[in-house]
Structures are given as structure tokens and as C-alpha cells.
Amino acid sequence: MKIQKILFALVIVSFLAVGCKNEAKKEEVTQEQKTEIAANAKELSLSISGMTCEIGCARKIASDLSKKEGVLEANVVFNDSIATIKYDANKTNKTNLIAFVEGIGSGDMYKASEITKKEEE
């Protein structure tokens, strides 16, 4: 019985030791990736027409954008019909993001266009 307890304790300690090592390595890689992405991060503001509701339209657009490769953050304000997107310029670009937004849903629901600095003010 005593041997079983010792073996059980060794197995648990082994799992913890192996599990912690993997997590530390993942964090190192993630931190390096974050530094690289931050250097290439861009921001895009889009005016989106065709949204009829906050939950079905604005949240759907924000959710789909957030899942797109290269998008770091997406925020859509229904009342203003504006999407603010932070993205990695190495993985996507403005034209691709505009086309992506216009393709959400049936593909003819939304029209997106870039907002220039003067329009934002």
C-alpha cells in the first residue's frame, strides 16, 4: 500500500513538471510573437452601411473580423456605423479587410469604405 502511494505521488509530480515546462515555452514564443506583431500593427477605420441592428449586424461583423487571420482587434459601433480594426500588416491589408467586411452575410448586405483622418474629426 505504501509503494502505491509513493508511485502515485511520483506520477503526479511528473505530470506537473512536464506540464509546467510546456506552458513556459509557449509563453516565450507568444511574447516574441507579440513584439513582432506590435511592430507591424496598423489601424483602419471603416464606415459600414447596411447595418440594421446592433446584435445581428454590428456584433456579427466584429466577431467575424476578430476570427480573421491577421486581425488583432475589431470594434464595431452600431450607432456610428464605424468599425475600428487593428491588424498585422504582414498578414492582411486594407483592401482585404474591406472586401472581407463586404463579404459577410450574403455578400451584398454591407458596404465598407475607409474613413480618412479628416472624416473622423
CSV table of C-alpha atoms in Angstrom, one decimal:
chain,number,residue,atom,x,y,z
A,1,MET,CA,0.0,0.0,0.0
A,2,LYS,CA,2.8,2.4,0.8
A,3,ILE,CA,4.5,1.7,-2.5
A,4,GLN,CA,1.3,2.6,-4.3
A,5,LYS,CA,1.1,5.9,-2.6
A,6,ILE,CA,4.7,6.7,-3.4
A,7,LEU,CA,4.2,5.7,-7.1
A,8,PHE,CA,1.0,7.8,-7.3
A,9,ALA,CA,2.8,10.8,-5.8
A,10,LEU,CA,5.7,10.4,-8.3
A,11,VAL,CA,3.3,10.2,-11.2
A,12,ILE,CA,1.5,13.4,-10.1
A,13,VAL,CA,4.8,15.2,-9.7
A,14,SER,CA,6.0,14.1,-13.1
A,15,PHE,CA,2.8,15.3,-14.8
A,16,LEU,CA,3.1,18.7,-13.1
A,17,ALA,CA,6.8,19.0,-14.0
A,18,VAL,CA,6.1,18.2,-17.7
A,19,GLY,CA,3.0,20.4,-17.9
A,20,CYS,CA,4.8,23.4,-16.4
A,21,LYS,CA,7.7,23.2,-18.9
A,22,ASN,CA,5.4,23.3,-21.9
A,23,GLU,CA,3.5,26.3,-20.6
A,24,ALA,CA,6.7,28.3,-20.1
A,25,LYS,CA,7.9,27.6,-23.6
A,26,LYS,CA,4.5,28.6,-25.1
A,27,GLU,CA,4.6,31.9,-23.2
A,28,GLU,CA,8.1,32.7,-24.5
A,29,VAL,CA,7.0,32.2,-28.1
A,30,THR,CA,3.9,34.2,-27.5
A,31,GLN,CA,5.8,37.1,-26.1
A,32,GLU,CA,8.2,37.1,-29.1
A,33,GLN,CA,5.2,37.0,-31.5
A,34,LYS,CA,3.5,39.9,-29.7
A,35,THR,CA,6.7,42.0,-30.0
A,36,GLU,CA,6.9,41.2,-33.8
A,37,ILE,CA,3.2,41.9,-34.3
A,38,ALA,CA,3.2,45.2,-32.4
A,39,ALA,CA,5.9,46.5,-34.8
A,40,ASN,CA,3.7,45.7,-37.8
A,41,ALA,CA,0.4,46.7,-36.3
A,42,LYS,CA,-1.8,49.1,-38.2
A,43,GLU,CA,-5.2,50.6,-37.6
A,44,LEU,CA,-8.1,51.0,-40.0
A,45,SER,CA,-11.4,52.8,-39.5
A,46,LEU,CA,-14.2,51.8,-41.8
A,47,SER,CA,-17.6,53.4,-42.4
A,48,ILE,CA,-20.1,50.5,-42.8
A,49,SER,CA,-23.5,51.0,-44.4
A,50,GLY,CA,-26.3,48.3,-44.4
A,51,MET,CA,-26.3,47.5,-40.7
A,52,THR,CA,-29.8,47.3,-39.4
A,53,CYS,CA,-29.3,46.2,-35.8
A,54,GLU,CA,-26.6,46.0,-33.2
A,55,ILE,CA,-26.6,42.3,-32.3
A,56,GLY,CA,-27.3,40.7,-35.6
A,57,CYS,CA,-25.1,43.1,-37.7
A,58,ALA,CA,-22.5,45.0,-35.6
A,59,ARG,CA,-21.6,42.1,-33.3
A,60,LYS,CA,-21.5,39.7,-36.2
A,61,ILE,CA,-19.1,41.9,-38.2
A,62,ALA,CA,-16.9,42.4,-35.1
A,63,SER,CA,-17.0,38.6,-34.3
A,64,ASP,CA,-16.1,37.6,-37.9
A,65,LEU,CA,-13.3,40.2,-38.1
A,66,SER,CA,-11.9,39.0,-34.8
A,67,LYS,CA,-11.6,35.5,-36.2
A,68,LYS,CA,-9.9,36.6,-39.4
A,69,GLU,CA,-6.2,35.9,-39.6
A,70,GLY,CA,-4.1,39.0,-39.1
A,71,VAL,CA,-6.8,40.9,-37.2
A,72,LEU,CA,-5.6,41.8,-33.7
A,73,GLU,CA,-8.7,43.6,-32.5
A,74,ALA,CA,-12.0,44.6,-34.0
A,75,ASN,CA,-14.6,47.0,-32.6
A,76,VAL,CA,-17.9,48.0,-34.4
A,77,VAL,CA,-20.1,50.8,-33.1
A,78,PHE,CA,-23.6,50.4,-34.5
A,79,ASN,CA,-24.8,53.9,-33.7
A,80,ASP,CA,-21.9,55.5,-35.6
A,81,SER,CA,-21.7,52.7,-38.3
A,82,ILE,CA,-17.9,52.6,-37.8
A,83,ALA,CA,-15.6,49.7,-37.4
A,84,THR,CA,-12.1,50.2,-35.9
A,85,ILE,CA,-9.7,47.4,-36.8
A,86,LYS,CA,-6.2,46.8,-35.5
A,87,TYR,CA,-4.4,44.3,-37.8
A,88,ASP,CA,-1.0,42.9,-38.6
A,89,ALA,CA,0.2,44.4,-41.9
A,90,ASN,CA,2.3,41.3,-42.6
A,91,LYS,CA,-0.8,39.1,-42.7
A,92,THR,CA,-3.6,41.3,-44.2
A,93,ASN,CA,-4.2,44.7,-45.7
A,94,LYS,CA,-6.9,47.4,-46.0
A,95,THR,CA,-8.2,46.2,-49.3
A,96,ASN,CA,-8.5,42.6,-48.0
A,97,LEU,CA,-10.3,43.8,-44.8
A,98,ILE,CA,-12.8,45.9,-46.7
A,99,ALA,CA,-13.6,43.0,-49.1
A,100,PHE,CA,-13.9,40.7,-46.0
A,101,VAL,CA,-16.5,43.0,-44.4
A,102,GLU,CA,-18.4,43.4,-47.6
A,103,GLY,CA,-18.5,39.6,-48.0
A,104,ILE,CA,-20.0,38.9,-44.5
A,105,GLY,CA,-23.6,37.6,-44.7
A,106,SER,CA,-25.0,37.2,-48.1
A,107,GLY,CA,-22.2,39.3,-49.7
A,108,ASP,CA,-24.5,42.2,-50.6
A,109,MET,CA,-25.7,43.4,-47.2
A,110,TYR,CA,-22.8,45.7,-46.2
A,111,LYS,CA,-20.7,48.3,-48.0
A,112,ALA,CA,-17.5,49.4,-46.3
A,113,SER,CA,-15.2,52.3,-47.1
A,114,GLU,CA,-12.1,53.7,-45.4
A,115,ILE,CA,-12.5,56.7,-43.2
A,116,THR,CA,-9.7,59.2,-43.6
A,117,LYS,CA,-8.4,61.3,-40.7
A,118,LYS,CA,-10.3,64.4,-41.9
A,119,GLU,CA,-13.6,62.5,-41.9
A,120,GLU,CA,-13.1,61.2,-38.3
A,121,GLU,CA,-12.7,64.8,-36.9
